[in-house]
GROMACS .gro file of C-alpha atoms in nm:
model
  213
    1UNK     CA    1   0.453   1.207  -1.123
    2UNK     CA    2   0.383   1.210  -0.748
    3UNK     CA    3   0.066   1.410  -0.797
    4UNK     CA    4  -0.041   1.169  -1.069
    5UNK     CA    5   0.030   0.867  -0.850
    6UNK     CA    6  -0.174   1.005  -0.562
    7UNK     CA    7  -0.465   1.112  -0.784
    8UNK     CA    8  -0.471   0.768  -0.945
    9UNK     CA    9  -0.470   0.601  -0.607
   10UNK     CA   10  -0.751   0.824  -0.476
   11UNK     CA   11  -0.968   0.768  -0.783
   12UNK     CA   12  -0.935   0.393  -0.759
   13UNK     CA   13  -0.992   0.379  -0.385
   14UNK     CA   14  -1.286   0.622  -0.392
   15UNK     CA   15  -1.483   0.365  -0.588
   16UNK     CA   16  -1.496   0.154  -0.271
   17UNK     CA   17  -1.573   0.446  -0.038
   18UNK     CA   18  -1.236   0.455   0.131
   19UNK     CA   19  -1.091   0.773  -0.018
   20UNK     CA   20  -1.129   0.990   0.293
   21UNK     CA   21  -0.978   0.726   0.522
   22UNK     CA   22  -0.682   0.674   0.290
   23UNK     CA   23  -0.621   1.049   0.248
   24UNK     CA   24  -0.606   1.105   0.623
   25UNK     CA   25  -0.391   0.797   0.678
   26UNK     CA   26  -0.154   0.891   0.396
   27UNK     CA   27  -0.134   1.252   0.524
   28UNK     CA   28  -0.030   1.135   0.870
   29UNK     CA   29   0.232   0.905   0.724
   30UNK     CA   30   0.371   1.179   0.500
   31UNK     CA   31   0.381   1.428   0.789
   32UNK     CA   32   0.586   1.189   0.998
   33UNK     CA   33   0.824   1.112   0.713
   34UNK     CA   34   0.853   1.476   0.610
   35UNK     CA   35   0.963   1.572   0.960
   36UNK     CA   36   1.233   1.305   0.958
   37UNK     CA   37   1.342   1.405   0.609
   38UNK     CA   38   1.375   1.769   0.715
   39UNK     CA   39   1.584   1.674   1.017
   40UNK     CA   40   1.811   1.456   0.805
   41UNK     CA   41   1.839   1.727   0.540
   42UNK     CA   42   1.944   1.987   0.797
   43UNK     CA   43   2.215   1.759   0.929
   44UNK     CA   44   2.328   1.675   0.575
   45UNK     CA   45   2.354   2.043   0.481
   46UNK     CA   46   2.555   2.116   0.793
   47UNK     CA   47   2.795   1.830   0.721
   48UNK     CA   48   2.831   1.934   0.356
   49UNK     CA   49   2.910   2.293   0.451
   50UNK     CA   50   3.163   2.176   0.707
   51UNK     CA   51   3.326   1.943   0.454
   52UNK     CA   52   3.339   2.211   0.182
   53UNK     CA   53   3.482   2.464   0.424
   54UNK     CA   54   3.757   2.223   0.526
   55UNK     CA   55   3.833   2.137   0.163
   56UNK     CA   56   3.868   2.502   0.059
   57UNK     CA   57   4.084   2.578   0.360
   58UNK     CA   58   4.306   2.280   0.279
   59UNK     CA   59   4.338   2.323  -0.096
   60UNK     CA   60   4.336   2.701  -0.092
   61UNK     CA   61   4.409   2.874  -0.420
   62UNK     CA   62   4.405   2.549  -0.617
   63UNK     CA   63   4.034   2.501  -0.551
   64UNK     CA   64   3.960   2.864  -0.629
   65UNK     CA   65   4.157   2.835  -0.951
   66UNK     CA   66   3.962   2.527  -1.057
   67UNK     CA   67   3.636   2.709  -1.002
   68UNK     CA   68   3.754   3.004  -1.210
   69UNK     CA   69   3.850   2.775  -1.498
   70UNK     CA   70   3.501   2.634  -1.506
   71UNK     CA   71   3.584   2.283  -1.395
   72UNK     CA   72   3.357   2.314  -1.096
   73UNK     CA   73   3.071   2.425  -1.321
   74UNK     CA   74   3.119   2.132  -1.557
   75UNK     CA   75   3.107   1.885  -1.272
   76UNK     CA   76   2.804   2.058  -1.129
   77UNK     CA   77   2.619   2.041  -1.460
   78UNK     CA   78   2.693   1.671  -1.487
   79UNK     CA   79   2.580   1.615  -1.129
   80UNK     CA   80   2.259   1.816  -1.177
   81UNK     CA   81   2.172   1.626  -1.496
   82UNK     CA   82   2.139   1.311  -1.288
   83UNK     CA   83   1.850   1.471  -1.098
   84UNK     CA   84   1.638   1.533  -1.411
   85UNK     CA   85   1.394   1.253  -1.488
   86UNK     CA   86   1.312   1.181  -1.852
   87UNK     CA   87   0.941   1.145  -1.944
   88UNK     CA   88   0.999   0.786  -2.054
   89UNK     CA   89   1.105   0.705  -1.698
   90UNK     CA   90   0.857   0.922  -1.507
   91UNK     CA   91   0.575   0.757  -1.705
   92UNK     CA   92   0.723   0.409  -1.695
   93UNK     CA   93   0.439   0.151  -1.718
   94UNK     CA   94   0.596  -0.060  -1.445
   95UNK     CA   95   0.563   0.235  -1.205
   96UNK     CA   96   0.190   0.256  -1.279
   97UNK     CA   97   0.157  -0.118  -1.229
   98UNK     CA   98   0.322  -0.085  -0.889
   99UNK     CA   99   0.072   0.185  -0.792
  100UNK     CA  100  -0.218  -0.041  -0.885
  101UNK     CA  101  -0.074  -0.319  -0.669
  102UNK     CA  102  -0.058  -0.088  -0.368
  103UNK     CA  103  -0.406   0.050  -0.435
  104UNK     CA  104  -0.545  -0.303  -0.436
  105UNK     CA  105  -0.361  -0.370  -0.111
  106UNK     CA  106  -0.516  -0.061   0.052
  107UNK     CA  107  -0.859  -0.172  -0.069
  108UNK     CA  108  -0.808  -0.509   0.097
  109UNK     CA  109  -0.689  -0.331   0.410
  110UNK     CA  110  -1.019  -0.149   0.455
  111UNK     CA  111  -1.229  -0.443   0.340
  112UNK     CA  112  -1.054  -0.647   0.605
  113UNK     CA  113  -1.144  -0.387   0.867
  114UNK     CA  114  -1.512  -0.422   0.777
  115UNK     CA  115  -1.482  -0.801   0.775
  116UNK     CA  116  -1.325  -0.819   1.120
  117UNK     CA  117  -1.565  -0.567   1.272
  118UNK     CA  118  -1.870  -0.774   1.177
  119UNK     CA  119  -1.711  -1.115   1.230
  120UNK     CA  120  -1.804  -1.344   1.519
  121UNK     CA  121  -1.619  -1.648   1.386
  122UNK     CA  122  -1.265  -1.532   1.452
  123UNK     CA  123  -1.121  -1.495   1.801
  124UNK     CA  124  -0.997  -1.161   1.934
  125UNK     CA  125  -0.641  -1.291   1.921
  126UNK     CA  126  -0.681  -1.396   1.559
  127UNK     CA  127  -0.828  -1.059   1.469
  128UNK     CA  128  -0.542  -0.872   1.636
  129UNK     CA  129  -0.283  -1.082   1.457
  130UNK     CA  130  -0.445  -1.041   1.115
  131UNK     CA  131  -0.486  -0.667   1.174
  132UNK     CA  132  -0.120  -0.627   1.277
  133UNK     CA  133  -0.001  -0.809   0.964
  134UNK     CA  134  -0.217  -0.592   0.741
  135UNK     CA  135  -0.107  -0.275   0.919
  136UNK     CA  136   0.254  -0.354   0.832
  137UNK     CA  137   0.168  -0.443   0.473
  138UNK     CA  138  -0.021  -0.116   0.433
  139UNK     CA  139   0.270   0.090   0.566
  140UNK     CA  140   0.508  -0.100   0.341
  141UNK     CA  141   0.281  -0.010   0.051
  142UNK     CA  142   0.297   0.359   0.134
  143UNK     CA  143   0.675   0.334   0.151
  144UNK     CA  144   0.671   0.194  -0.203
  145UNK     CA  145   0.467   0.495  -0.319
  146UNK     CA  146   0.712   0.729  -0.146
  147UNK     CA  147   1.007   0.562  -0.316
  148UNK     CA  148   0.833   0.572  -0.653
  149UNK     CA  149   0.783   0.944  -0.605
  150UNK     CA  150   1.150   0.994  -0.536
  151UNK     CA  151   1.274   0.794  -0.833
  152UNK     CA  152   1.025   0.938  -1.087
  153UNK     CA  153   1.034   1.305  -0.990
  154UNK     CA  154   1.292   1.570  -1.081
  155UNK     CA  155   1.554   1.672  -0.827
  156UNK     CA  156   1.461   1.408  -0.572
  157UNK     CA  157   1.747   1.166  -0.638
  158UNK     CA  158   2.059   1.188  -0.849
  159UNK     CA  159   2.068   0.867  -1.052
  160UNK     CA  160   2.138   0.750  -1.404
  161UNK     CA  161   1.847   0.642  -1.625
  162UNK     CA  162   1.943   0.277  -1.593
  163UNK     CA  163   1.959   0.303  -1.216
  164UNK     CA  164   1.613   0.463  -1.206
  165UNK     CA  165   1.463   0.187  -1.420
  166UNK     CA  166   1.622  -0.076  -1.200
  167UNK     CA  167   1.482   0.093  -0.890
  168UNK     CA  168   1.134   0.113  -1.043
  169UNK     CA  169   1.144  -0.256  -1.131
  170UNK     CA  170   1.259  -0.343  -0.781
  171UNK     CA  171   0.973  -0.137  -0.632
  172UNK     CA  172   0.728  -0.316  -0.860
  173UNK     CA  173   0.849  -0.651  -0.732
  174UNK     CA  174   0.806  -0.525  -0.377
  175UNK     CA  175   0.454  -0.401  -0.451
  176UNK     CA  176   0.367  -0.736  -0.605
  177UNK     CA  177   0.490  -0.926  -0.301
  178UNK     CA  178   0.296  -0.694  -0.070
  179UNK     CA  179  -0.027  -0.735  -0.264
  180UNK     CA  180   0.000  -1.112  -0.307
  181UNK     CA  181   0.068  -1.163   0.062
  182UNK     CA  182  -0.216  -0.927   0.158
  183UNK     CA  183  -0.456  -1.113  -0.070
  184UNK     CA  184  -0.344  -1.447   0.072
  185UNK     CA  185  -0.405  -1.333   0.430
  186UNK     CA  186  -0.742  -1.183   0.337
  187UNK     CA  187  -0.855  -1.500   0.161
  188UNK     CA  188  -0.739  -1.720   0.448
  189UNK     CA  189  -0.928  -1.506   0.700
  190UNK     CA  190  -1.241  -1.515   0.484
  191UNK     CA  191  -1.216  -1.891   0.428
  192UNK     CA  192  -1.160  -1.966   0.796
  193UNK     CA  193  -1.456  -1.750   0.893
  194UNK     CA  194  -1.679  -1.917   0.635
  195UNK     CA  195  -1.575  -2.266   0.744
  196UNK     CA  196  -1.649  -2.197   1.108
  197UNK     CA  197  -1.985  -2.046   1.028
  198UNK     CA  198  -2.070  -2.348   0.812
  199UNK     CA  199  -1.966  -2.586   1.089
  200UNK     CA  200  -2.185  -2.402   1.338
  201UNK     CA  201  -2.477  -2.409   1.095
  202UNK     CA  202  -2.436  -2.786   1.058
  203UNK     CA  203  -2.434  -2.828   1.435
  204UNK     CA  204  -2.744  -2.612   1.473
  205UNK     CA  205  -2.925  -2.802   1.197
  206UNK     CA  206  -2.831  -3.136   1.351
  207UNK     CA  207  -2.960  -3.028   1.690
  208UNK     CA  208  -3.283  -2.901   1.540
  209UNK     CA  209  -3.326  -3.228   1.350
  210UNK     CA  210  -3.290  -3.429   1.669
  211UNK     CA  211  -3.489  -3.188   1.880
  212UNK     CA  212  -3.191  -3.078   2.086
  213UNK     CA  213  -3.191  -2.719   2.213
   0.00000   0.00000   0.00000
């Protein structure tokens, strides 16, 4: 599912010429997160081993006897089954819809960069503020993709089917909020720029009409 999500995102973004930028940006983000995940995983493994060692030492032959009778295996099978994602969930249409929302957000992110670079009608302070807001929205979008990967891919999370569907729906709502806010900011920046340019054109035309330099 993760591979499919990324390929879909790249195909959609490449139509606007931003594929290479997004790939590099996404790779940096994933590298940072992967490092943190590895550190957390190492600590988690250490704590689990310590906990299991203490439990066996405390319960002694009782724990060993339970394992021999197969109870441990039954629990393990039940626990492992929660990490297998059914096709109906991994291909959930709401997950695809969430990806589209984030892709559209990333498109706006790069369109905004082009708009600000060639814009003389917004102040430097306004540009910095708009850019900072979009930076955060873009990172939030990547986090949504990461979470979708975890909930729709085998052996990432141990959850029931209902819990996975609920998580997917929650991520969709997040992606929708991110996109709608990004679009609102983009439209406001575009409108403000257009208004100021129009006002300046009116001033220039008025001066020309009255022979004022």
